[in-house]
Structure formats: structure tokens, C-alpha cells
Amino acid sequence: MKLISSISEILKKIGGVCLAGMMFVTCADVIGRFFGYPILGSVEIVSILATCAIGMGLAFTHETDGHVGVEIIVRLLPKKTQTIISVCTNFLSICLFAILTWRMLVYAGTLRRSGEVSMNLRLPEFLVVYVMSFCLLIFTIMIIKDMIININKLRSK
Amino acid sequence: MNPILIGIIGLLVMIIIFLSKMPVAYVMAMIGFIGFSIMVSMKGGLSIISRDIYDVFSAYGLTTIPLFVLMGQLAFNAGISRRLYDATNKYLGSTRGGLAMATVSACTAFGAVCGSSPATAATMATVGLPEMKRYGYDDQLATGSVASGGGLGMIMPPSVVLIIYGVLTEQSIGKLFVAGIVPAIVVTILFIITIYIWCSYAPDQGPSGEKYSWKEKILSLGKLSETLIVFVLVMGGMFIGIFTPTEAAAVGSFGVLVVSVLRRQLTWEAFWNSLYETLRTSCMVMMLIAGATLFGKFFAVTRIPFEIASFVGSLDLPSYLIMGIVILIYFCGGCFMDALAFVTLTIPIFYPVVSSLGYDPIWFGVIVVMVTEMGVITPPVGINVYVVFGVARNVIGEVPLESIFKGIFPFLIAVAVGIIILTVFPQLVLFLPNIMY
């Protein structure tokens, strides 16, 4: 489990670098364009960096409770019921993201076989989809970890 | 089974699962995937789940979101709010309720570089609350003005809600931003009037602050300079069409970064924190959009949005009444659900209705943000109130939540008045975008 947390930490750092990269590449393109030297394929680079940033931030966002949910009813319930509900929602999330991880992997395979590349820089897009699939896998394991923690909480009570 | 019935069942199941605190984005994606699989085919569902989510994450148009969030985070971590407050305080501080007025004005100014309402509320609460406490301001007025003023961060462009609205309805984000400027100023003026009236009835709740000489006032304008430069660069660039929204956001973030580094206001640690916080917010927003996209696909095949739109269109009711009901639904929804989530969920449903009534989509976008602004300060899910509650505990001591909620009430009326003004005079919203490139 420690391994997953450290992978998530590394992904978070790379995600941060991708974000900063998006800012610098776009600015360089704007300034370059002003002097007649735009960066070729900057739109592609920025899209790839954004996709990687978001993918790599998924586990971190989940870990730090960054997603919004409707809390008004749940917080009125006893702690034990809250944990039981969490186990159920964890389970649903795991199913959803396990399917998504699998489908992303299949999608990457389809793109790889079709030999599709980006328009200007001719970058193979399937690699980004593989990265996304890996990020989703880590994210799914993260939710499994949450579920185990919640189940242990219930057991210890 | 009847597609509409499947759609309604899907909607009900979704609402029930929402109540379990499961992230709204996950629930929308799940219901969208299952519903689409039932309506079309399992193969179709499995195919759209990966493709749609990847398409959202990799859309160049959406890269605007992380970049504008980054701009706000950098401004937040670089302490720009303190300088803005110092400047507005020099002008307004000496009048009755002036510190609260200064706080609200500084919120609008900070909103010009930050698109998030809780971030604006948090940063202005840290700066404004201790000052108001020092001058003996009533807790209700102090916290109420900060929590409500924070919402101005969202109306004043750049605004995350406007970007999402623009993406979901395929409207120009540049035009939406430009359209938000006048409404933000209108609401700021209404807030200032509210504080003025409040303090006329209860002068001891908002005593006058220190008086400053004209020399000090003029010199303080320099403190507005960096925000003004970045705002003019970002909005001006989009206005005359030399930047796309993504480029404007990147240039704006870079601008804030350079200014903060030159002023030695941004440490390495703060820079990294800005990146991480941006990553977190962006992931949340992008997941919401991805969830809403999947849910929207399912909902579209059930034909419910079109049925609602044609039903409402056939009603023999004046269009402003229907519009009023739509606004009321947004207001009530915003009370119970995170504003951003509610907007992503409902735009696919209400947008066809509103456009079938002949309302301008840009105007509606601004109205949605205004109503959302009400949602972020109303109980029980008024996020700004909780943010201000948390900050107040650290900087001026515990202020009961009830007091803050009581404090926001007059401002809520002010926003409602603002919405009425903009509904009666839609030109206030539309004249700027109409003269754009």
C-alpha cells in the first residue's frame, strides 16, 4: 500500500510539472508568434501535457478528497452507517474505474493498431492513452485501499 | 421499455446515489454509462466510456481550465489580495462600513485574476477579517461581506463556471468572459449599497476606519497595477482576438508568476503548492465535465431534454415566468449541491429550454453564474460560508455559522436585485460581447 501512495506522490509531481509545462509552452508559442516563430504543434503538446496532468492528478485528487459530493444527509447519520455507505460507494467506484481502466487499455490498443499519429508532430497518441490507463489503474487501486481501510474500521468496531 | 421512463429512472437512481456522498462526477459517469448501455447496447456503452472520458481530458479547448485555475492559485499564494485590500481600503475605509466595502471591492479586483469563489473568499477573509475586527465591526457584517464578496470572484471573469458553461453549450468563452464584467461591477455596487444601508440602520456595527490623505490614496493605486496589467492583458487580448482563451490563461498565469517572483512574494514551496492545488481543482472539474458528458449522452438518447424543451415551449406561459422557474430551480439546486456540479448536471437539461424560449445564450450563462453565486453562500451547502468560518476561526476567533448565514442574507437580496436588473436590461450583459471582434 505504501508503494501505491509513493507512486501517487510521484504522479502528482509529474502532473505539476506538466501543468507548468502547459503554461510555458503556450507562452513561448504566443511570444514566438509575435516575432514570427510560433512553436510547431504547440496545441498538440499542450493537449498531451494537459491529458497527462489530469490523469496523474486523479489519484492525488481522490486521496485528498478533492471531488465534490452531497454530504448533507450522510453527515447526519451515525459513524458506523457512514462507514457502511462508504464501503458501498467505494465498491461502485471500483467497478466503474476498473471498467474504465480496461476500456482505456483496449482503446490504446485500437489506436496503436490503426497507427494514428497527431497532425503536426506525428506523435503516436496511443502512448498517451496507455499512460492514462496506467494512471486510472493506480487510481482504482487507491479506491480499493480506501475500501479495505473502511472494512477494517467496521471490523474493529 | 419507454426511453423517457428509463431516463426518469436513471435520474432518480442518480439522485439517490448522490445522497450517499459518492463524488457527483463518478455518479454521473456511472449512470451515464449504464443508461447508455441499456438504451443503445453494451458494446456502445463500453466504447463511449473510454472515448468520451479521454476526449474530455485531451480537449485543447478545456486546457483553459487548469491554466486559469493556476493563475488564481498563483495570485492566491503570492499574497496579491493584501495589496488590493490596502488600495481599496485607502479610498473606502474612512466611510461608515467602509472596511466591508473595501473588502467587497478587493474581492472583485481579486476575481479579475482568480476564477474561483472559495479561493477569493479564503484569501480576502484572511486579509479583511482581522482589520474589520480591529475597528470593532460586527461579526455578521464582517463575515457576511467576505463570504458574499468571495462569490464575486466567480462572476468577475475569468470564471470557471463560465468556462464550463461555454464548453457545454458551445458558446465563445471569450464572449462569456467579456459579458461577465458589467454584471460583476453591478453586483459590487449593489453590495456596497447594501453595506451602506446596513450601517445606516446600525452605525455601531460598521464604524468608520482611518482617513487617508489624497497623496496616500493616489500612491496606493500602484498596488492595483499588477492585477490591472494582467487583467487588461488577458481580457484585452481575448477581446480584440489576439489570444485564444487558453493562450490568455497561460499568458495571465505567466504574468502573475513573473510579477510575484520579481516582488519576491512567491516562494518555491508556494509555487509547488499552487501547482498541486491547481491539479486537484482541475481534476475535480474535468471529472465533472467527463461525468456530465457521459450522462448527457445517455440523457440525449432518452430524448428527455428535447421533450422538456418542447413541452415548456408549448406551455401558454409568459417566457419570463418560465425563466423565473428555471432560475428558481438553479437557486434551490445550488442550495443542496455544489454549484459547479449542479451547473454541469443541469445545463444539458435547461439549455435547450432556455434557447427555445429565445433567450440569448451568453446572457443566460451570466445569469447562471449569478444564481450560482447565490448558491455558494446559502445554507446548507454554502461553501463560501464554511470557508470563511474556517478562516475566521484562525484569524479572529470562532464566529458561529448561524451568524455568518445571517450576515449573508442582505447580500443575497442584493444578488437577487442584480439578477432582476440584468433580466430587465439584458443589454448590460450583452453590449460588450456584441462589440467584440
XYZ file of C-alpha atoms in Angstrom, chain A residues 12-13 15-17 19-20 22-24 26-27 29-30 33 43 46-47 50-51 53-54 57-58 60-62 64-75 85 89 92-93 96-97 99-100 102-104 107 125 128-129 132 139, chain B residues 17-24 26 29-30 33 46-47 49-51 53-55 57-58 60 63 66-67 70 242-243 246-247 250-251 253-254 257 271-272 275-276 278-280 282-284 286-288 336-338 341 380-381 386:
112
model
C 1.364 14.194 -8.582
C 4.816 15.715 -9.052
C 1.368 16.220 -13.083
C 2.540 19.504 -11.545
C 5.457 19.680 -13.968
C 0.898 21.916 -15.717
C 3.838 24.273 -15.542
C 1.498 23.829 -20.420
C 1.917 27.385 -19.226
C 5.479 27.759 -20.529
C 1.749 28.251 -24.590
C 3.545 31.439 -23.539
C 4.242 29.979 -28.597
C 2.490 33.342 -28.110
C 4.308 34.006 -32.859
C -1.569 22.826 -29.479
C -0.322 21.376 -24.610
C -3.180 18.891 -25.091
C -2.993 18.541 -20.062
C -4.142 14.950 -20.538
C -1.583 16.267 -15.870
C -5.229 15.369 -15.321
C -3.720 14.059 -10.646
C -6.634 11.610 -10.397
C -3.988 12.576 -5.666
C -7.365 14.315 -6.012
C -9.157 11.261 -4.693
C -7.124 14.460 -0.714
C -10.916 14.259 -1.007
C -10.908 16.766 -3.836
C -14.089 15.593 -5.542
C -17.401 17.112 -4.585
C -20.215 15.044 -3.151
C -23.535 15.751 -1.460
C -22.840 15.463 2.267
C -25.936 16.902 3.853
C -27.737 13.620 4.501
C -24.763 11.371 5.233
C -23.281 13.596 7.909
C -22.255 3.648 2.984
C -19.822 3.757 -2.752
C -19.370 1.181 -7.065
C -16.406 3.472 -7.809
C -16.641 1.994 -12.644
C -12.927 2.753 -12.750
C -14.065 -0.949 -16.358
C -12.664 2.412 -17.428
C -9.750 -1.875 -19.012
C -11.525 0.077 -21.759
C -8.774 2.684 -21.869
C -8.777 1.915 -26.724
C -1.422 9.208 -29.473
C -0.814 8.929 -24.007
C -3.822 6.616 -23.754
C -3.925 7.392 -18.922
C -6.434 5.463 -9.063
C -26.803 7.726 -5.054
C -25.851 11.430 -4.834
C -27.136 11.419 -1.251
C -24.564 8.748 -0.337
C -21.772 11.364 -0.677
C -20.269 9.452 -3.598
C -18.498 12.041 -5.778
C -21.024 13.641 -8.126
C -18.420 9.402 -10.544
C -20.352 8.834 -15.271
C -21.707 5.578 -13.846
C -22.525 4.515 -18.824
C -18.145 0.214 -23.311
C -16.946 2.121 -26.325
C -16.880 5.309 -21.642
C -13.214 5.335 -22.611
C -13.517 7.518 -25.700
C -13.535 10.499 -20.992
C -10.312 10.562 -22.989
C -11.778 13.167 -25.353
C -9.257 15.049 -20.800
C -7.411 15.705 -24.045
C -7.462 21.566 -26.211
C -6.915 23.349 -21.237
C -6.208 24.320 -15.489
C -4.432 27.415 -16.776
C -3.302 28.163 -11.997
C -5.169 38.095 -30.436
C -5.378 35.342 -27.803
C -6.106 29.052 -23.459
C -3.379 31.453 -24.552
C -1.280 30.879 -19.996
C -0.099 34.466 -20.504
C -0.555 32.785 -15.261
C 2.895 33.588 -16.527
C 4.214 34.328 -11.850
C 4.818 27.734 -6.363
C 4.604 23.952 -5.950
C 0.626 23.626 -8.986
C -0.737 20.885 -6.729
C -4.429 23.573 -9.449
C -4.017 19.901 -10.278
C -6.561 18.995 -7.618
C -8.637 20.812 -12.405
C -9.047 17.065 -11.869
C -12.243 17.696 -9.963
C -12.506 17.745 -15.595
C -14.025 14.671 -13.939
C -17.256 16.623 -13.529
C -28.184 21.488 -1.820
C -25.385 20.665 -4.209
C -22.017 22.076 -5.098
C -21.592 20.149 -10.106
C -26.920 24.154 3.897
C -24.181 23.774 1.248
C -17.704 27.221 5.533
